Amino acid sequence: MRYSPEPEMDNLVVGIGGMTIPQTRNVGLPLMRLIRLEGIPILQQLHLEEQLLRTSSDNWCIINDGTNIPSIVMGISGKPAELLDIDLVLRDQVPVIKRNAEIGMFTGGGTVTVDHGTIFVTFICNRDAVPGLQLYPRPIMSWSSQLYSRVFQRFGDFHLRENDYVFGNRKFGGNAQSITKNRWIHHTSFLWDYEVRNMAYLKLPKRAPEYRLARDHLEFICPMKDYMPRSVFIDKTVDAISTEFSVYSEQTDPFKISSNFEPSTRLLTRQELEEVASQPESPVSQSLSL
């Protein structure tokens, strides 16, 4: 696990669980607590996100540089039989993670394969964290794309297309959001690189963005590594966040927080997947795209 370098400090503040957090010098901006991780399993990250959304009253940004357990993450409405090659998933014993609606309804957030080549960036914020931001999916998506446009300036033809981040017409970032009464979460999986063999676990979704134009996965996506170095992306993302927030860099293991919190996001069991494999496919898919 890696945490961001200790920034220049004015003083120290205490976060949840008594954690000490250095304070950066951005007086007058809303507070954002930054957690930088490396290789944390995506299920563990999603549990942390859910906990911070539901139990904390602070603004958070989580950056996880890769996940050390290749996995498949499904959206709330995703149906494994329609989106996954179940036989291949079972053969290779790939973990399949299912988001639960108890956290709040997610928009976007299709089925994705993630591994060490995926970089995750998540914002968990109070409703007043971004002045003037309306708490609806499209305004939040627009805000995030404006922030990332500063990150990718001079590195590619960056755009927001429907729910995706693209270079030209090829996707490299998928988004999922959840909005509650007083808080919201915006989660992005950035495809810095990918294993071609992992794409075989995914079927072509019946419901997909219009700009996909029925392209298969390898024609539809592109790796960020063709446009910018990995470390540059992470550093520039932190810089962009710092233009809108006073960033406090977390120095203590956030997973050591003592809590009775029980997350709703979970792994599908092998039995559940085998039952899916034994059933005929449904003719209708309600998931968004890869």
C-alpha positions as a Python dict, from the first residue, in 0.01 Angstrom:
ca = {
    (1, 'M'): (0, 0, 0),
    (2, 'R'): (132, 345, -88),
    (3, 'Y'): (24, 680, 44),
    (4, 'S'): (95, 1016, -112),
    (5, 'P'): (408, 1203, -3),
    (6, 'E'): (362, 1422, 300),
    (7, 'P'): (273, 1774, 184),
    (8, 'E'): (379, 2103, 333),
    (9, 'M'): (168, 2149, 648),
    (10, 'D'): (16, 2431, 845),
    (11, 'N'): (-103, 2201, 1126),
    (12, 'L'): (-254, 1861, 1187),
    (13, 'V'): (-618, 1766, 1201),
    (14, 'V'): (-774, 1445, 1331),
    (15, 'G'): (-995, 1241, 1101),
    (16, 'I'): (-1228, 949, 1165),
    (17, 'G'): (-1099, 687, 1402),
    (18, 'G'): (-845, 933, 1543),
    (19, 'M'): (-639, 936, 1224),
    (20, 'T'): (-400, 1226, 1185),
    (21, 'I'): (-412, 1406, 852),
    (22, 'P'): (-164, 1671, 731),
    (23, 'Q'): (-323, 1996, 621),
    (24, 'T'): (-220, 2161, 296),
    (25, 'R'): (-220, 2538, 244),
    (26, 'N'): (-530, 2604, 36),
    (27, 'V'): (-719, 2835, 266),
    (28, 'G'): (-1079, 2911, 166),
    (29, 'L'): (-1142, 2597, -40),
    (30, 'P'): (-1360, 2305, 75),
    (31, 'L'): (-1173, 2026, 253),
    (32, 'M'): (-1098, 1707, 60),
    (33, 'R'): (-934, 1412, 234),
    (34, 'L'): (-712, 1214, -3),
    (35, 'I'): (-641, 842, 30),
    (36, 'R'): (-377, 701, -206),
    (37, 'L'): (-356, 325, -238),
    (38, 'E'): (-169, 78, -456),
    (39, 'G'): (-290, -267, -555),
    (40, 'I'): (-580, -285, -310),
    (41, 'P'): (-842, -544, -419),
    (42, 'I'): (-1134, -366, -580),
    (43, 'L'): (-1387, -534, -348),
    (44, 'Q'): (-1202, -389, -48),
    (45, 'Q'): (-1199, -46, -213),
    (46, 'L'): (-1572, -60, -288),
    (47, 'H'): (-1641, -151, 74),
    (48, 'L'): (-1437, 149, 187),
    (49, 'E'): (-1623, 378, -54),
    (50, 'E'): (-1958, 257, 73),
    (51, 'Q'): (-1849, 307, 432),
    (52, 'L'): (-1729, 662, 372),
    (53, 'L'): (-2045, 749, 179),
    (54, 'R'): (-2276, 618, 449),
    (55, 'T'): (-2090, 689, 774),
    (56, 'S'): (-1865, 992, 717),
    (57, 'S'): (-1960, 1357, 682),
    (58, 'D'): (-1635, 1457, 509),
    (59, 'N'): (-1534, 1488, 144),
    (60, 'W'): (-1300, 1215, 25),
    (61, 'C'): (-1098, 1123, -282),
    (62, 'I'): (-963, 770, -319),
    (63, 'I'): (-695, 691, -576),
    (64, 'N'): (-612, 321, -607),
    (65, 'D'): (-329, 246, -850),
    (66, 'G'): (-430, -97, -977),
    (67, 'T'): (-594, -395, -810),
    (68, 'N'): (-384, -703, -736),
    (69, 'I'): (-673, -947, -785),
    (70, 'P'): (-815, -946, -1141),
    (71, 'S'): (-1192, -924, -1102),
    (72, 'I'): (-1520, -848, -1275),
    (73, 'V'): (-1743, -573, -1135),
    (74, 'M'): (-2109, -570, -1231),
    (75, 'G'): (-2356, -286, -1203),
    (76, 'I'): (-2677, -315, -1001),
    (77, 'S'): (-2893, -407, -1299),
    (78, 'G'): (-2636, -627, -1472),
    (79, 'K'): (-2730, -989, -1538),
    (80, 'P'): (-2436, -1232, -1545),
    (81, 'A'): (-2588, -1462, -1808),
    (82, 'E'): (-2625, -1173, -2054),
    (83, 'L'): (-2292, -1002, -1988),
    (84, 'L'): (-2042, -1273, -1897),
    (85, 'D'): (-1902, -1590, -2050),
    (86, 'I'): (-1997, -1783, -1737),
    (87, 'D'): (-1818, -2104, -1835),
    (88, 'L'): (-1492, -1914, -1888),
    (89, 'V'): (-1535, -1719, -1564),
    (90, 'L'): (-1594, -2042, -1371),
    (91, 'R'): (-1304, -2217, -1539),
    (92, 'D'): (-1059, -1940, -1448),
    (93, 'Q'): (-1219, -1876, -1106),
    (94, 'V'): (-1247, -1503, -1167),
    (95, 'P'): (-1413, -1313, -878),
    (96, 'V'): (-1741, -1150, -981),
    (97, 'I'): (-1849, -854, -767),
    (98, 'K'): (-2207, -731, -754),
    (99, 'R'): (-2303, -383, -639),
    (100, 'N'): (-2609, -377, -415),
    (101, 'A'): (-2890, -125, -441),
    (102, 'E'): (-2875, -64, -64),
    (103, 'I'): (-2595, 186, -123),
    (104, 'G'): (-2823, 388, -350),
    (105, 'M'): (-2906, 354, -718),
    (106, 'F'): (-2600, 385, -941),
    (107, 'T'): (-2619, 543, -1283),
    (108, 'G'): (-2369, 439, -1546),
    (109, 'G'): (-2150, 167, -1410),
    (110, 'G'): (-2160, -116, -1660),
    (111, 'T'): (-1976, -447, -1631),
    (112, 'V'): (-1597, -417, -1632),
    (113, 'T'): (-1292, -635, -1589),
    (114, 'V'): (-1028, -477, -1366),
    (115, 'D'): (-670, -572, -1284),
    (116, 'H'): (-326, -420, -1221),
    (117, 'G'): (-372, -202, -1532),
    (118, 'T'): (-680, -25, -1395),
    (119, 'I'): (-651, 301, -1200),
    (120, 'F'): (-948, 391, -983),
    (121, 'V'): (-1040, 745, -879),
    (122, 'T'): (-1344, 807, -659),
    (123, 'F'): (-1495, 1126, -519),
    (124, 'I'): (-1726, 1101, -218),
    (125, 'C'): (-1869, 1442, -139),
    (126, 'N'): (-2128, 1638, 53),
    (127, 'R'): (-2399, 1811, -146),
    (128, 'D'): (-2237, 2154, -93),
    (129, 'A'): (-1879, 2043, -172),
    (130, 'V'): (-1885, 2193, -522),
    (131, 'P'): (-2053, 2536, -521),
    (132, 'G'): (-2350, 2554, -756),
    (133, 'L'): (-2339, 2186, -852),
    (134, 'Q'): (-2685, 2036, -900),
    (135, 'L'): (-2714, 1686, -756),
    (136, 'Y'): (-2818, 1505, -1071),
    (137, 'P'): (-2613, 1256, -1275),
    (138, 'R'): (-2544, 1479, -1577),
    (139, 'P'): (-2420, 1788, -1384),
    (140, 'I'): (-2190, 1571, -1170),
    (141, 'M'): (-2060, 1396, -1483),
    (142, 'S'): (-2003, 1733, -1648),
    (143, 'W'): (-1815, 1863, -1343),
    (144, 'S'): (-1589, 1557, -1340),
    (145, 'S'): (-1515, 1588, -1712),
    (146, 'Q'): (-1413, 1950, -1666),
    (147, 'L'): (-1176, 1848, -1387),
    (148, 'Y'): (-1022, 1572, -1601),
    (149, 'S'): (-998, 1799, -1902),
    (150, 'R'): (-724, 1979, -1706),
    (151, 'V'): (-554, 1644, -1639),
    (152, 'F'): (-553, 1541, -2006),
    (153, 'Q'): (-476, 1880, -2157),
    (154, 'R'): (-214, 1829, -2430),
    (155, 'F'): (-229, 1449, -2386),
    (156, 'G'): (-510, 1350, -2619),
    (157, 'D'): (-848, 1434, -2771),
    (158, 'F'): (-1034, 1398, -2440),
    (159, 'H'): (-1414, 1410, -2428),
    (160, 'L'): (-1709, 1295, -2221),
    (161, 'R'): (-1926, 1072, -2441),
    (162, 'E'): (-2254, 971, -2276),
    (163, 'N'): (-2126, 814, -1949),
    (164, 'D'): (-1771, 749, -2070),
    (165, 'Y'): (-1436, 924, -2094),
    (166, 'V'): (-1289, 883, -2441),
    (167, 'F'): (-991, 977, -2653),
    (168, 'G'): (-1150, 1046, -2991),
    (169, 'N'): (-1419, 777, -3009),
    (170, 'R'): (-1244, 512, -2801),
    (171, 'K'): (-1325, 458, -2436),
    (172, 'F'): (-1063, 455, -2161),
    (173, 'G'): (-1269, 549, -1855),
    (174, 'G'): (-1601, 420, -1723),
    (175, 'N'): (-1807, 601, -1460),
    (176, 'A'): (-2062, 510, -1195),
    (177, 'Q'): (-2249, 745, -964),
    (178, 'S'): (-2477, 728, -666),
    (179, 'I'): (-2662, 1025, -520),
    (180, 'T'): (-2821, 1027, -176),
    (181, 'K'): (-3006, 1305, 3),
    (182, 'N'): (-2694, 1482, 130),
    (183, 'R'): (-2401, 1310, -41),
    (184, 'W'): (-2284, 1175, -374),
    (185, 'I'): (-2018, 942, -508),
    (186, 'H'): (-1850, 946, -849),
    (187, 'H'): (-1635, 641, -925),
    (188, 'T'): (-1415, 605, -1233),
    (189, 'S'): (-1222, 304, -1359),
    (190, 'F'): (-942, 427, -1587),
    (191, 'L'): (-799, 179, -1834),
    (192, 'W'): (-429, 258, -1822),
    (193, 'D'): (-364, -84, -1974),
    (194, 'Y'): (-547, -414, -2007),
    (195, 'E'): (-492, -785, -2056),
    (196, 'V'): (-646, -892, -2386),
    (197, 'R'): (-736, -1234, -2245),
    (198, 'N'): (-953, -1068, -1976),
    (199, 'M'): (-1177, -916, -2241),
    (200, 'A'): (-1291, -1268, -2331),
    (201, 'Y'): (-1491, -1284, -2006),
    (202, 'L'): (-1727, -1015, -2135),
    (203, 'K'): (-2003, -1056, -2389),
    (204, 'L'): (-2104, -777, -2620),
    (205, 'P'): (-2384, -602, -2426),
    (206, 'K'): (-2725, -580, -2586),
    (207, 'R'): (-2760, -225, -2457),
    (208, 'A'): (-2461, -4, -2531),
    (209, 'P'): (-2374, 363, -2594),
    (210, 'E'): (-2472, 482, -2940),
    (211, 'Y'): (-2116, 586, -3020),
    (212, 'R'): (-1997, 228, -2968),
    (213, 'L'): (-2146, 138, -3307),
    (214, 'A'): (-2150, -236, -3228),
    (215, 'R'): (-1769, -245, -3205),
    (216, 'D'): (-1622, -534, -3009),
    (217, 'H'): (-1433, -466, -2687),
    (218, 'L'): (-1087, -436, -2840),
    (219, 'E'): (-1206, -192, -3109),
    (220, 'F'): (-1407, 10, -2857),
    (221, 'I'): (-1146, 70, -2586),
    (222, 'C'): (-796, 216, -2578),
    (223, 'P'): (-525, 215, -2310),
    (224, 'M'): (-419, 542, -2145),
    (225, 'K'): (-56, 429, -2161),
    (226, 'D'): (-58, 529, -2529),
    (227, 'Y'): (-120, 890, -2423),
    (228, 'M'): (54, 961, -2092),
    (229, 'P'): (271, 797, -1823),
    (230, 'R'): (92, 637, -1530),
    (231, 'S'): (259, 848, -1261),
    (232, 'V'): (193, 1168, -1456),
    (233, 'F'): (-178, 1091, -1469),
    (234, 'I'): (-197, 1039, -1092),
    (235, 'D'): (9, 1350, -1012),
    (236, 'K'): (-192, 1569, -1249),
    (237, 'T'): (-518, 1434, -1103),
    (238, 'V'): (-407, 1539, -755),
    (239, 'D'): (-304, 1879, -894),
    (240, 'A'): (-646, 1923, -1055),
    (241, 'I'): (-824, 1832, -732),
    (242, 'S'): (-611, 2087, -549),
    (243, 'T'): (-749, 2368, -765),
    (244, 'E'): (-1098, 2307, -622),
    (245, 'F'): (-1031, 2164, -277),
    (246, 'S'): (-796, 2201, 16),
    (247, 'V'): (-641, 1854, 7),
    (248, 'Y'): (-553, 1668, 325),
    (249, 'S'): (-335, 1368, 250),
    (250, 'E'): (-421, 1062, 460),
    (251, 'Q'): (-115, 903, 622),
    (252, 'T'): (-281, 624, 825),
    (253, 'D'): (-417, 294, 693),
    (254, 'P'): (-787, 371, 632),
    (255, 'F'): (-876, 0, 657),
    (256, 'K'): (-781, -8, 1024),
    (257, 'I'): (-1085, 198, 1118),
    (258, 'S'): (-1285, 15, 1385),
    (259, 'S'): (-1648, -1, 1285),
    (260, 'N'): (-1952, -224, 1287),
    (261, 'F'): (-2024, -121, 929),
    (262, 'E'): (-2146, -404, 705),
    (263, 'P'): (-2106, -337, 330),
    (264, 'S'): (-2370, -447, 81),
    (265, 'T'): (-2141, -494, -222),
    (266, 'R'): (-2042, -859, -236),
    (267, 'L'): (-1887, -1144, -430),
    (268, 'L'): (-2119, -1374, -621),
    (269, 'T'): (-2068, -1732, -506),
    (270, 'R'): (-1963, -2014, -736),
    (271, 'Q'): (-2303, -2173, -675),
    (272, 'E'): (-2480, -1858, -793),
    (273, 'L'): (-2270, -1850, -1110),
    (274, 'E'): (-2326, -2221, -1175),
    (275, 'E'): (-2700, -2170, -1141),
    (276, 'V'): (-2680, -1887, -1394),
    (277, 'A'): (-2484, -2109, -1633),
    (278, 'S'): (-2755, -2373, -1618),
    (279, 'Q'): (-3033, -2132, -1714),
    (280, 'P'): (-3124, -2012, -2067),
    (281, 'E'): (-3016, -1659, -2151),
    (282, 'S'): (-3262, -1372, -2115),
    (283, 'P'): (-3336, -1187, -2440),
    (284, 'V'): (-3316, -847, -2270),
    (285, 'S'): (-3015, -680, -2109),
    (286, 'Q'): (-3056, -388, -1874),
    (287, 'S'): (-2689, -315, -1816),
    (288, 'L'): (-2497, -26, -1962),
    (289, 'S'): (-2180, -87, -2157),
    (290, 'L'): (-1835, -205, -2064),
}
